[in-house]
Amino acid sequence: ATAPLPAVTGGLPEGFRFGAATAAYQIEGAVREDGRGESIWDRFSHRMGGDTGDVACDHYHRWESDLDLMAGLGLESYRFSIAWPRVQPDGRGALNPRGVAFYRRLVEGCLERGIEPVATLYHWDLPQARQEAGGWAVRDTALRFAEYAAHMGDALGDVVQGWITHNEPWVVAILGHALGRKAPGVRDWPTALTVAHHLLLSHGLAVDALRSRVGSAPIGITLNLNPMRGDDTGAVARMDAHQNRWFLDPVLRGTYPVELLEHYQRTFGPLPSLNPEDLDVISRPIDFLGVNYYSPTVVRASAEPPLQASAVAARGRVTAMGWEVDAGGLYDLLLRLRADYGDLEIWITENGAAFDDERLVDGVVEDASRVAYLSEHLDALRRAVADGVNVARYHAWSLLDNFEWEHGYDKRFGIVRVDYATQERILKRSALWYRDHIAAERGGRI
Ligand code: PNW
């Protein structure tokens, strides 16, 4: 393998920041400490009998040294998530002050190190008590989420510098409620569509709640978006409407994609949760769109309900997840967002990869595949910026190896290795490469 060329630098907009992302259940551990309530991921991972987030990276106790690690890499922005059941154990009622205090320490620790703290309110860890009251399939959960958002705005609005309502509502709705692969493990398409609607509604309600409480801090939502590839234009359009436009259009235009909406209604009957007035709330102005990009989706026409379209297994270079490596997909996606949705500010809130070919050599984990992945995707980002797309953040997924949901700890996305036996953090080559890339951009010596 040849080493990647030195990265192109310069040309990024004023105010652009490089950072890394994590999520509460994937790194914190300490699931029974300081009054934290149970979440649907505690319940689901224990029920599945595999790995759980009980200890994870023990970040709840190691946050200070983890922040030092970030500062040492020159990271400028840190995207973390707040565990709803840590700050409001039953997902309603009074706050748990010890849970809130943890996030205040974390955020102030970021500020002390010159790192911008960006908080995600929902990265999939619904309080189990809300699930027992019906979960995202009931409208009340959206109202409770708005109250939680208001509480967080009051508690942390003076220090958090960016707010993200939801992470990847498609994954929550479809993988969590149609395919049953993620918590809460439901398999029912009509429920999944109801859940998607309530997630979107709760996003709009949370924007309203935050707007009056967080000063000028930007507010957005993060979607997992995939550029679609394939020869059957009908199948490609259906998959694109299902996965990308079902979330983009309501948030950015106040409409559901009409053809797919009619198709769902023919297939499943009326969708009673979908009150037309909700779209005004869902489309409240946001300050940026968060984009998680991993790979393109290759689509073919098939008999598979409800879309009559299926994703084809990736070919060529793939990651340990089986996801195709294609930085051109990031460029295409960014250009498409600008063409279809106008000049909105975009934050890449996740981008990265798990690979199996890492090995420890003289105290550094050599991960050439990840260095290549990050380098190619940052080049694609720079090309999109040069072509006029307004991109303001890049958060690598992830700072640390962590609990990769139903795949457990085997899939390692970190730029920093976690030795789970000792909780030691060991830099990977990609972390050093990223440090040098940021330093070169800032004109420092590397
Ligand atoms: C995202 N898919 O999940 C999440 O935001 C992270 O928590 C996660 O660790 C990361 O990506 C890596 O998986 C996704 O199947 C999970 O399309 C599945 C899909 C997409 C994103």
Short mmCIF file of C-alpha atoms and ligand atoms in Angstrom, two decimals:
data_model
loop_
_atom_site.label_atom_id
_atom_site.label_comp_id
_atom_site.label_asym_id
_atom_site.label_seq_id
_atom_site.Cartn_x
_atom_site.Cartn_y
_atom_site.Cartn_z
CA ALA A 1 0.00 0.00 0.00
CA THR A 2 1.23 3.48 -0.76
CA ALA A 3 0.92 6.29 1.74
CA PRO A 4 -1.79 8.82 0.92
CA LEU A 5 -0.61 12.08 -0.57
CA PRO A 6 -0.33 15.02 1.81
CA ALA A 7 -3.78 16.50 2.19
CA VAL A 8 -4.74 19.63 0.36
CA THR A 9 -5.17 22.49 2.82
CA GLY A 10 -6.70 25.92 2.69
CA GLY A 11 -9.94 27.03 1.13
CA LEU A 12 -12.18 26.10 4.03
CA PRO A 13 -14.66 28.76 5.13
CA GLU A 14 -13.98 31.08 8.05
CA GLY A 15 -15.26 29.41 11.20
CA PHE A 16 -14.88 25.85 9.89
CA ARG A 17 -14.02 23.42 12.70
CA PHE A 18 -12.58 19.92 12.80
CA GLY A 19 -13.68 17.59 15.56
CA ALA A 20 -14.84 14.16 16.56
CA ALA A 21 -18.13 12.62 17.65
CA THR A 22 -19.34 10.09 20.22
CA ALA A 23 -22.67 9.04 21.74
CA ALA A 24 -23.56 8.54 25.39
CA TYR A 25 -24.56 4.87 25.43
CA GLN A 26 -21.60 3.92 23.25
CA ILE A 27 -18.92 5.34 25.58
CA GLU A 28 -20.13 6.33 29.05
CA GLY A 29 -20.77 3.11 30.97
CA ALA A 30 -21.77 3.84 34.61
CA VAL A 31 -25.32 2.87 33.77
CA ARG A 32 -26.46 2.59 37.37
CA GLU A 33 -24.59 5.56 38.78
CA ASP A 34 -25.73 8.89 40.13
CA GLY A 35 -29.41 8.20 39.64
CA ARG A 36 -29.38 7.32 35.93
CA GLY A 37 -32.58 5.60 34.79
CA GLU A 38 -32.79 2.60 32.48
CA SER A 39 -32.86 3.17 28.71
CA ILE A 40 -34.22 1.02 25.88
CA TRP A 41 -30.63 0.17 24.93
CA ASP A 42 -29.89 -1.22 28.42
CA ARG A 43 -32.99 -3.38 28.08
CA PHE A 44 -32.34 -4.40 24.46
CA SER A 45 -28.62 -5.22 24.81
CA HIS A 46 -29.23 -7.30 27.95
CA ARG A 47 -32.11 -9.12 26.27
CA MET A 48 -29.92 -9.96 23.24
CA GLY A 49 -27.35 -11.58 25.53
CA GLY A 50 -24.27 -10.11 23.83
CA ASP A 51 -22.17 -7.07 24.65
CA THR A 52 -23.80 -4.22 26.56
CA GLY A 53 -22.98 -0.60 27.34
CA ASP A 54 -22.67 -1.31 31.08
CA VAL A 55 -19.01 -0.29 31.14
CA ALA A 56 -18.22 0.71 27.52
CA CYS A 57 -15.23 3.11 27.53
CA ASP A 58 -15.89 4.12 31.14
CA HIS A 59 -15.98 7.67 29.85
CA TYR A 60 -18.28 8.70 32.71
CA HIS A 61 -15.22 8.39 34.96
CA ARG A 62 -12.52 9.17 32.39
CA TRP A 63 -14.05 12.23 30.73
CA GLU A 64 -11.30 14.54 31.92
CA SER A 65 -8.44 12.54 30.42
CA ASP A 66 -10.53 11.96 27.29
CA LEU A 67 -10.85 15.74 26.92
CA ASP A 68 -7.08 16.06 27.37
CA LEU A 69 -6.65 13.51 24.59
CA MET A 70 -8.86 15.61 22.30
CA ALA A 71 -6.97 18.77 23.18
CA GLY A 72 -3.69 16.99 22.42
CA LEU A 73 -4.96 16.16 18.95
CA GLY A 74 -5.94 19.78 18.36
CA LEU A 75 -9.63 18.98 17.99
CA GLU A 76 -11.73 22.12 17.70
CA SER A 77 -15.21 20.71 18.22
CA TYR A 78 -16.63 17.78 20.19
CA ARG A 79 -20.01 16.27 19.37
CA PHE A 80 -21.30 14.19 22.30
CA SER A 81 -24.79 13.13 23.28
CA ILE A 82 -26.76 13.63 26.46
CA ALA A 83 -28.30 10.44 27.87
CA TRP A 84 -31.92 11.42 28.47
CA PRO A 85 -32.31 8.81 31.28
CA ARG A 86 -29.25 10.23 33.05
CA VAL A 87 -30.75 13.70 33.34
CA GLN A 88 -34.45 12.71 33.60
CA PRO A 89 -34.53 9.07 34.72
CA ASP A 90 -38.15 8.33 33.74
CA GLY A 91 -38.21 10.74 30.81
CA ARG A 92 -40.62 13.06 32.57
CA GLY A 93 -40.78 15.21 35.65
CA ALA A 94 -37.95 16.55 37.74
CA LEU A 95 -34.35 16.58 36.56
CA ASN A 96 -31.68 14.45 38.19
CA PRO A 97 -29.15 17.10 39.29
CA ARG A 98 -26.21 14.64 39.43
CA GLY A 99 -26.80 13.66 35.81
CA VAL A 100 -26.99 17.29 34.71
CA ALA A 101 -23.83 18.07 36.68
CA PHE A 102 -21.89 15.48 34.68
CA TYR A 103 -22.72 17.19 31.40
CA ARG A 104 -21.96 20.62 32.83
CA ARG A 105 -18.50 19.44 33.91
CA LEU A 106 -17.95 17.91 30.49
CA VAL A 107 -19.04 21.03 28.61
CA GLU A 108 -17.05 23.38 30.82
CA GLY A 109 -14.07 21.05 30.35
CA CYS A 110 -14.42 21.49 26.60
CA LEU A 111 -14.56 25.27 26.93
CA GLU A 112 -11.47 25.33 29.18
CA ARG A 113 -9.56 23.49 26.44
CA GLY A 114 -10.83 25.65 23.58
CA ILE A 115 -13.04 22.87 22.23
CA GLU A 116 -16.54 23.73 21.01
CA PRO A 117 -19.14 21.54 22.79
CA VAL A 118 -21.95 20.30 20.52
CA ALA A 119 -24.72 18.34 22.27
CA THR A 120 -27.05 15.80 20.67
CA LEU A 121 -30.24 15.40 22.68
CA TYR A 122 -31.25 12.00 21.36
CA HIS A 123 -28.75 9.38 20.22
CA TRP A 124 -31.17 6.46 20.65
CA ASP A 125 -31.31 5.98 24.44
CA LEU A 126 -35.00 6.53 25.23
CA PRO A 127 -35.83 6.21 28.94
CA GLN A 128 -37.36 2.73 29.37
CA ALA A 129 -40.30 4.31 31.25
CA ARG A 130 -41.20 6.24 28.09
CA GLN A 131 -41.05 2.98 26.11
CA GLU A 132 -43.45 1.42 28.56
CA ALA A 133 -45.80 4.34 27.98
CA GLY A 134 -45.75 3.55 24.24
CA GLY A 135 -42.38 4.90 23.13
CA TRP A 136 -42.08 6.90 19.92
CA ALA A 137 -45.23 5.24 18.61
CA VAL A 138 -47.25 7.60 20.84
CA ARG A 139 -47.48 11.34 20.37
CA ASP A 140 -46.99 11.98 24.08
CA THR A 141 -43.32 10.95 23.76
CA ALA A 142 -42.76 13.86 21.36
CA LEU A 143 -44.24 16.23 23.94
CA ARG A 144 -42.06 14.74 26.68
CA PHE A 145 -39.01 15.14 24.43
CA ALA A 146 -39.81 18.83 24.00
CA GLU A 147 -39.93 19.20 27.81
CA TYR A 148 -36.59 17.43 28.10
CA ALA A 149 -35.17 19.78 25.44
CA ALA A 150 -36.48 22.80 27.36
CA HIS A 151 -34.87 21.50 30.56
CA MET A 152 -31.53 21.05 28.78
CA GLY A 153 -31.78 24.51 27.27
CA ASP A 154 -32.34 25.94 30.75
CA ALA A 155 -29.60 23.85 32.35
CA LEU A 156 -26.87 24.09 29.69
CA GLY A 157 -27.94 26.84 27.28
CA ASP A 158 -25.27 29.18 28.62
CA VAL A 159 -22.39 26.82 27.80
CA VAL A 160 -23.30 24.40 24.98
CA GLN A 161 -22.31 25.96 21.64
CA GLY A 162 -24.30 23.81 19.23
CA TRP A 163 -27.47 21.73 19.59
CA ILE A 164 -28.61 18.69 17.63
CA THR A 165 -32.12 17.46 18.34
CA HIS A 166 -31.97 13.94 16.87
CA ASN A 167 -29.37 11.57 15.51
CA GLU A 168 -30.51 9.58 12.47
CA PRO A 169 -34.29 9.31 12.88
CA TRP A 170 -34.33 6.86 9.90
CA VAL A 171 -32.26 4.39 11.94
CA VAL A 172 -34.51 4.77 14.99
CA ALA A 173 -37.72 4.38 12.98
CA ILE A 174 -36.73 1.73 10.42
CA LEU A 175 -33.96 -0.30 12.06
CA GLY A 176 -35.62 0.04 15.49
CA HIS A 177 -39.31 -0.44 14.58
CA ALA A 178 -39.62 -2.00 11.09
CA LEU A 179 -36.62 -4.36 10.95
CA GLY A 180 -36.11 -4.86 14.69
CA ARG A 181 -32.33 -4.74 14.47
CA LYS A 182 -31.94 -1.97 17.04
CA ALA A 183 -33.79 -1.04 20.23
CA PRO A 184 -36.63 -1.41 20.95
CA GLY A 185 -36.58 -4.33 18.48
CA VAL A 186 -40.07 -3.87 17.00
CA ARG A 187 -40.91 -5.30 13.54
CA ASP A 188 -43.94 -3.48 12.21
CA TRP A 189 -43.84 -1.08 9.26
CA PRO A 190 -46.92 1.01 10.12
CA THR A 191 -45.49 1.52 13.61
CA ALA A 192 -42.16 2.54 12.09
CA LEU A 193 -43.83 5.23 9.97
CA THR A 194 -45.71 6.53 13.02
CA VAL A 195 -42.43 6.60 14.93
CA ALA A 196 -40.72 8.50 12.11
CA HIS A 197 -43.47 11.10 12.22
CA HIS A 198 -43.29 11.52 16.00
CA LEU A 199 -39.50 11.82 15.85
CA LEU A 200 -39.83 14.58 13.26
CA LEU A 201 -42.56 16.30 15.27
CA SER A 202 -40.43 16.11 18.40
CA HIS A 203 -37.56 17.67 16.46
CA GLY A 204 -39.69 20.71 15.57
CA LEU A 205 -41.03 21.02 19.12
CA ALA A 206 -37.48 20.82 20.48
CA VAL A 207 -36.28 23.53 18.08
CA ASP A 208 -38.99 25.80 19.50
CA ALA A 209 -38.06 24.87 23.07
CA LEU A 210 -34.35 25.46 22.52
CA ARG A 211 -34.68 28.62 20.42
CA SER A 212 -35.78 30.81 23.34
CA ARG A 213 -33.26 29.27 25.73
CA VAL A 214 -29.88 28.88 24.06
CA GLY A 215 -29.07 32.38 22.84
CA SER A 216 -27.31 32.40 19.51
CA ALA A 217 -26.07 28.79 19.63
CA PRO A 218 -26.92 27.07 16.33
CA ILE A 219 -29.61 24.37 16.32
CA GLY A 220 -29.91 21.51 13.83
CA ILE A 221 -30.78 17.87 13.26
CA THR A 222 -28.51 15.03 12.10
CA LEU A 223 -29.68 12.69 9.32
CA ASN A 224 -27.95 9.61 7.93
CA LEU A 225 -27.92 10.28 4.21
CA ASN A 226 -26.78 8.01 1.41
CA PRO A 227 -26.38 8.92 -2.24
CA MET A 228 -28.22 6.32 -4.27
CA ARG A 229 -26.62 4.38 -7.10
CA GLY A 230 -28.24 1.96 -9.52
CA ASP A 231 -29.61 1.50 -13.00
CA ASP A 232 -33.31 1.19 -12.20
CA THR A 233 -34.37 4.80 -11.86
CA GLY A 234 -37.71 3.88 -10.27
CA ALA A 235 -36.11 1.74 -7.57
CA VAL A 236 -33.44 4.38 -6.97
CA ALA A 237 -36.09 7.09 -6.60
CA ARG A 238 -38.14 4.99 -4.18
CA MET A 239 -35.14 4.18 -1.99
CA ASP A 240 -34.03 7.82 -2.05
CA ALA A 241 -37.51 9.00 -1.04
CA HIS A 242 -37.65 6.38 1.71
CA GLN A 243 -34.28 6.99 3.24
CA ASN A 244 -33.25 10.56 2.44
CA ARG A 245 -36.24 12.66 1.38
CA TRP A 246 -38.62 11.24 4.01
CA PHE A 247 -36.62 13.29 6.54
CA LEU A 248 -35.08 16.06 4.42
CA ASP A 249 -38.33 17.23 2.83
CA PRO A 250 -40.43 17.64 6.01
CA VAL A 251 -37.61 19.43 7.86
CA LEU A 252 -36.45 21.66 5.02
CA ARG A 253 -39.63 22.08 2.93
CA GLY A 254 -42.55 21.17 5.20
CA THR A 255 -43.81 18.34 2.96
CA TYR A 256 -43.56 14.57 2.79
CA PRO A 257 -42.51 13.14 -0.59
CA VAL A 258 -45.99 12.75 -2.08
CA GLU A 259 -45.47 9.66 -4.22
CA LEU A 260 -44.00 7.61 -1.40
CA LEU A 261 -46.64 8.93 1.02
CA GLU A 262 -49.37 7.68 -1.33
CA HIS A 263 -47.54 4.39 -1.79
CA TYR A 264 -47.31 3.89 2.00
CA GLN A 265 -50.99 4.74 2.40
CA ARG A 266 -51.97 2.25 -0.32
CA THR A 267 -49.79 -0.39 1.35
CA PHE A 268 -50.54 0.22 5.03
CA GLY A 269 -53.77 2.21 5.04
CA PRO A 270 -54.11 5.76 6.38
CA LEU A 271 -51.36 7.02 8.69
CA PRO A 272 -53.51 8.55 11.45
CA SER A 273 -50.62 10.10 13.38
CA LEU A 274 -49.84 12.35 10.45
CA ASN A 275 -51.67 15.55 11.21
CA PRO A 276 -51.06 18.13 8.41
CA GLU A 277 -50.53 20.95 10.94
CA ASP A 278 -47.52 19.05 12.27
CA LEU A 279 -45.52 19.92 9.17
CA ASP A 280 -45.40 23.59 10.21
CA VAL A 281 -43.71 22.54 13.43
CA ILE A 282 -41.42 20.01 11.75
CA SER A 283 -40.18 22.65 9.30
CA ARG A 284 -39.20 25.28 11.87
CA PRO A 285 -36.06 27.06 10.63
CA ILE A 286 -32.82 25.38 11.65
CA ASP A 287 -29.31 26.79 11.51
CA PHE A 288 -27.55 23.79 10.01
CA LEU A 289 -28.21 20.33 8.68
CA GLY A 290 -26.11 17.61 10.29
CA VAL A 291 -25.08 14.89 7.84
CA ASN A 292 -23.73 11.49 8.78
CA TYR A 293 -22.07 9.98 5.72
CA TYR A 294 -20.57 6.51 5.54
CA SER A 295 -21.27 5.06 2.08
CA PRO A 296 -23.49 5.12 -0.98
CA THR A 297 -26.42 2.71 -1.31
CA VAL A 298 -26.55 0.56 -4.44
CA VAL A 299 -30.18 -0.19 -5.28
CA ARG A 300 -31.96 -2.68 -7.51
CA ALA A 301 -35.63 -3.27 -8.23
CA SER A 302 -36.99 -6.23 -6.28
CA ALA A 303 -40.20 -7.71 -4.90
CA GLU A 304 -39.28 -6.69 -1.35
CA PRO A 305 -42.10 -4.81 0.39
CA PRO A 306 -42.88 -2.07 0.93
CA LEU A 307 -40.52 -0.37 -1.55
CA GLN A 308 -40.04 -2.96 -4.30
CA ALA A 309 -36.42 -1.99 -4.10
CA SER A 310 -33.48 -3.47 -2.18
CA ALA A 311 -29.96 -2.47 -1.30
CA VAL A 312 -27.34 -4.59 -3.07
CA ALA A 313 -24.32 -5.91 -1.15
CA ALA A 314 -21.36 -3.61 -1.66
CA ARG A 315 -18.51 -4.51 -3.98
CA GLY A 316 -14.98 -3.19 -4.27
CA ARG A 317 -13.36 -1.74 -1.16
CA VAL A 318 -15.56 -2.38 1.86
CA THR A 319 -15.18 -1.74 5.57
CA ALA A 320 -15.59 -4.27 8.39
CA MET A 321 -19.29 -3.34 8.37
CA GLY A 322 -19.49 -4.38 4.71
CA TRP A 323 -20.01 -0.74 3.70
CA GLU A 324 -18.49 0.41 0.42
CA VAL A 325 -15.68 2.98 0.62
CA ASP A 326 -16.59 5.77 -1.80
CA ALA A 327 -15.56 9.33 -1.00
CA GLY A 328 -17.11 10.46 -4.28
CA GLY A 329 -20.43 9.65 -2.62
CA LEU A 330 -19.82 12.41 -0.08
CA TYR A 331 -19.09 14.90 -2.84
CA ASP A 332 -22.21 13.85 -4.77
CA LEU A 333 -24.37 14.04 -1.64
CA LEU A 334 -23.17 17.53 -0.72
CA LEU A 335 -23.72 18.85 -4.25
CA ARG A 336 -27.17 17.29 -4.34
CA LEU A 337 -28.15 18.88 -1.01
CA ARG A 338 -27.18 22.28 -2.32
CA ALA A 339 -28.98 21.76 -5.63
CA ASP A 340 -32.22 20.49 -4.07
CA TYR A 341 -32.40 22.33 -0.74
CA GLY A 342 -30.49 25.55 -1.34
CA ASP A 343 -27.63 27.20 0.45
CA LEU A 344 -28.10 25.76 3.91
CA GLU A 345 -25.15 25.31 6.26
CA ILE A 346 -24.05 21.69 6.51
CA TRP A 347 -22.15 20.00 9.30
CA ILE A 348 -20.64 16.60 8.68
CA THR A 349 -21.53 15.23 12.11
CA GLU A 350 -20.19 11.70 11.46
CA ASN A 351 -17.84 10.16 8.92
CA GLY A 352 -15.49 7.27 9.49
CA ALA A 353 -15.07 3.53 9.24
CA ALA A 354 -14.41 0.27 11.09
CA PHE A 355 -11.60 -1.88 9.71
CA ASP A 356 -10.20 -5.22 10.80
CA ASP A 357 -6.61 -4.64 9.68
CA GLU A 358 -5.32 -2.61 12.62
CA ARG A 359 -2.24 -3.69 14.53
CA LEU A 360 -0.15 -2.33 17.33
CA VAL A 361 3.41 -1.48 16.24
CA ASP A 362 5.77 0.27 18.65
CA GLY A 363 3.01 1.83 20.72
CA VAL A 364 0.90 3.13 17.82
CA VAL A 365 -2.02 1.28 16.23
CA GLU A 366 -1.32 1.20 12.50
CA ASP A 367 -4.64 1.71 10.66
CA ALA A 368 -3.66 2.64 7.11
CA SER A 369 -7.16 1.88 5.80
CA ARG A 370 -8.70 4.46 8.11
CA VAL A 371 -6.04 7.06 7.27
CA ALA A 372 -6.91 6.58 3.60
CA TYR A 373 -10.65 6.74 4.34
CA LEU A 374 -10.40 10.01 6.28
CA SER A 375 -7.98 11.56 3.81
CA GLU A 376 -10.16 10.75 0.80
CA HIS A 377 -13.33 12.00 2.48
CA LEU A 378 -11.73 15.24 3.62
CA ASP A 379 -10.53 15.78 0.05
CA ALA A 380 -14.09 15.18 -1.19
CA LEU A 381 -15.38 17.68 1.39
CA ARG A 382 -12.86 20.26 0.18
CA ARG A 383 -13.89 19.72 -3.44
CA ALA A 384 -17.54 20.26 -2.48
CA VAL A 385 -16.60 23.45 -0.61
CA ALA A 386 -14.62 24.66 -3.63
CA ASP A 387 -17.75 24.04 -5.71
CA GLY A 388 -19.85 26.23 -3.43
CA VAL A 389 -21.29 23.97 -0.72
CA ASN A 390 -21.42 25.63 2.70
CA VAL A 391 -19.82 23.07 5.03
CA ALA A 392 -18.89 24.34 8.49
CA ARG A 393 -17.93 21.28 10.60
CA TYR A 394 -16.35 17.88 10.17
CA HIS A 395 -16.71 15.41 13.06
CA ALA A 396 -14.88 12.12 12.64
CA TRP A 397 -16.78 9.07 13.89
CA SER A 398 -15.45 8.25 16.31
CA LEU A 399 -13.02 9.63 18.86
CA LEU A 400 -12.80 6.23 20.57
CA ASP A 401 -13.50 2.62 19.73
CA ASN A 402 -16.86 2.05 21.38
CA PHE A 403 -20.04 -0.02 21.74
CA GLU A 404 -21.16 -0.43 18.13
CA TRP A 405 -24.79 -1.19 19.05
CA GLU A 406 -25.92 -4.71 18.07
CA HIS A 407 -22.40 -5.46 16.77
CA GLY A 408 -20.88 -4.95 20.19
CA TYR A 409 -17.21 -4.08 20.70
CA ASP A 410 -15.74 -5.99 17.72
CA LYS A 411 -16.33 -3.19 15.24
CA ARG A 412 -13.80 -0.46 15.96
CA PHE A 413 -14.54 3.01 14.54
CA GLY A 414 -12.16 4.96 16.80
CA ILE A 415 -9.22 7.09 15.77
CA VAL A 416 -8.07 6.13 19.27
CA ARG A 417 -7.97 2.46 20.28
CA VAL A 418 -9.58 1.40 23.56
CA ASP A 419 -8.05 -1.65 25.24
CA TYR A 420 -11.23 -2.73 27.02
CA ALA A 421 -9.35 -4.93 29.52
CA THR A 422 -7.44 -1.96 30.93
CA GLN A 423 -9.39 1.01 29.51
CA GLU A 424 -6.09 2.26 28.14
CA ARG A 425 -6.37 4.67 25.21
CA ILE A 426 -3.79 4.07 22.46
CA LEU A 427 -3.44 6.47 19.56
CA LYS A 428 -3.99 5.08 16.11
CA ARG A 429 -2.04 6.38 13.12
CA SER A 430 -5.29 7.99 11.95
CA ALA A 431 -5.43 10.16 15.09
CA LEU A 432 -1.87 11.36 14.45
CA TRP A 433 -2.68 11.93 10.80
CA TYR A 434 -5.81 13.91 11.73
CA ARG A 435 -3.83 15.98 14.26
CA ASP A 436 -1.31 16.85 11.54
CA HIS A 437 -4.06 17.58 9.02
CA ILE A 438 -5.71 20.05 11.39
CA ALA A 439 -2.38 21.64 12.29
CA ALA A 440 -1.46 22.04 8.62
CA GLU A 441 -4.81 23.69 7.94
CA ARG A 442 -4.20 26.13 10.76
CA GLY A 443 -0.76 26.96 9.43
CA GLY A 444 1.00 25.54 12.46
CA ARG A 445 4.08 23.38 12.18
CA ILE A 446 3.46 19.66 12.31
C1 PNW B 1 -24.43 5.64 12.96
N1 PNW B 1 -27.23 1.90 8.43
O1 PNW B 1 -25.23 4.50 12.89
C2 PNW B 1 -24.60 6.12 14.39
O2 PNW B 1 -24.97 7.47 14.51
C3 PNW B 1 -23.49 5.78 15.30
O3 PNW B 1 -23.96 5.72 16.63
C4 PNW B 1 -22.82 4.50 14.84
O4 PNW B 1 -21.86 4.04 15.77
C5 PNW B 1 -22.20 4.79 13.50
O5 PNW B 1 -23.14 5.30 12.58
C6 PNW B 1 -21.52 3.59 12.87
O6 PNW B 1 -22.44 2.58 12.59
C7 PNW B 1 -25.68 3.90 11.72
O7 PNW B 1 -27.45 0.70 8.52
C8 PNW B 1 -26.08 2.58 11.83
O8 PNW B 1 -27.45 2.53 7.37
C9 PNW B 1 -26.59 1.93 10.74
C10 PNW B 1 -26.71 2.59 9.54
C11 PNW B 1 -26.33 3.91 9.43
C12 PNW B 1 -25.80 4.56 10.52
#
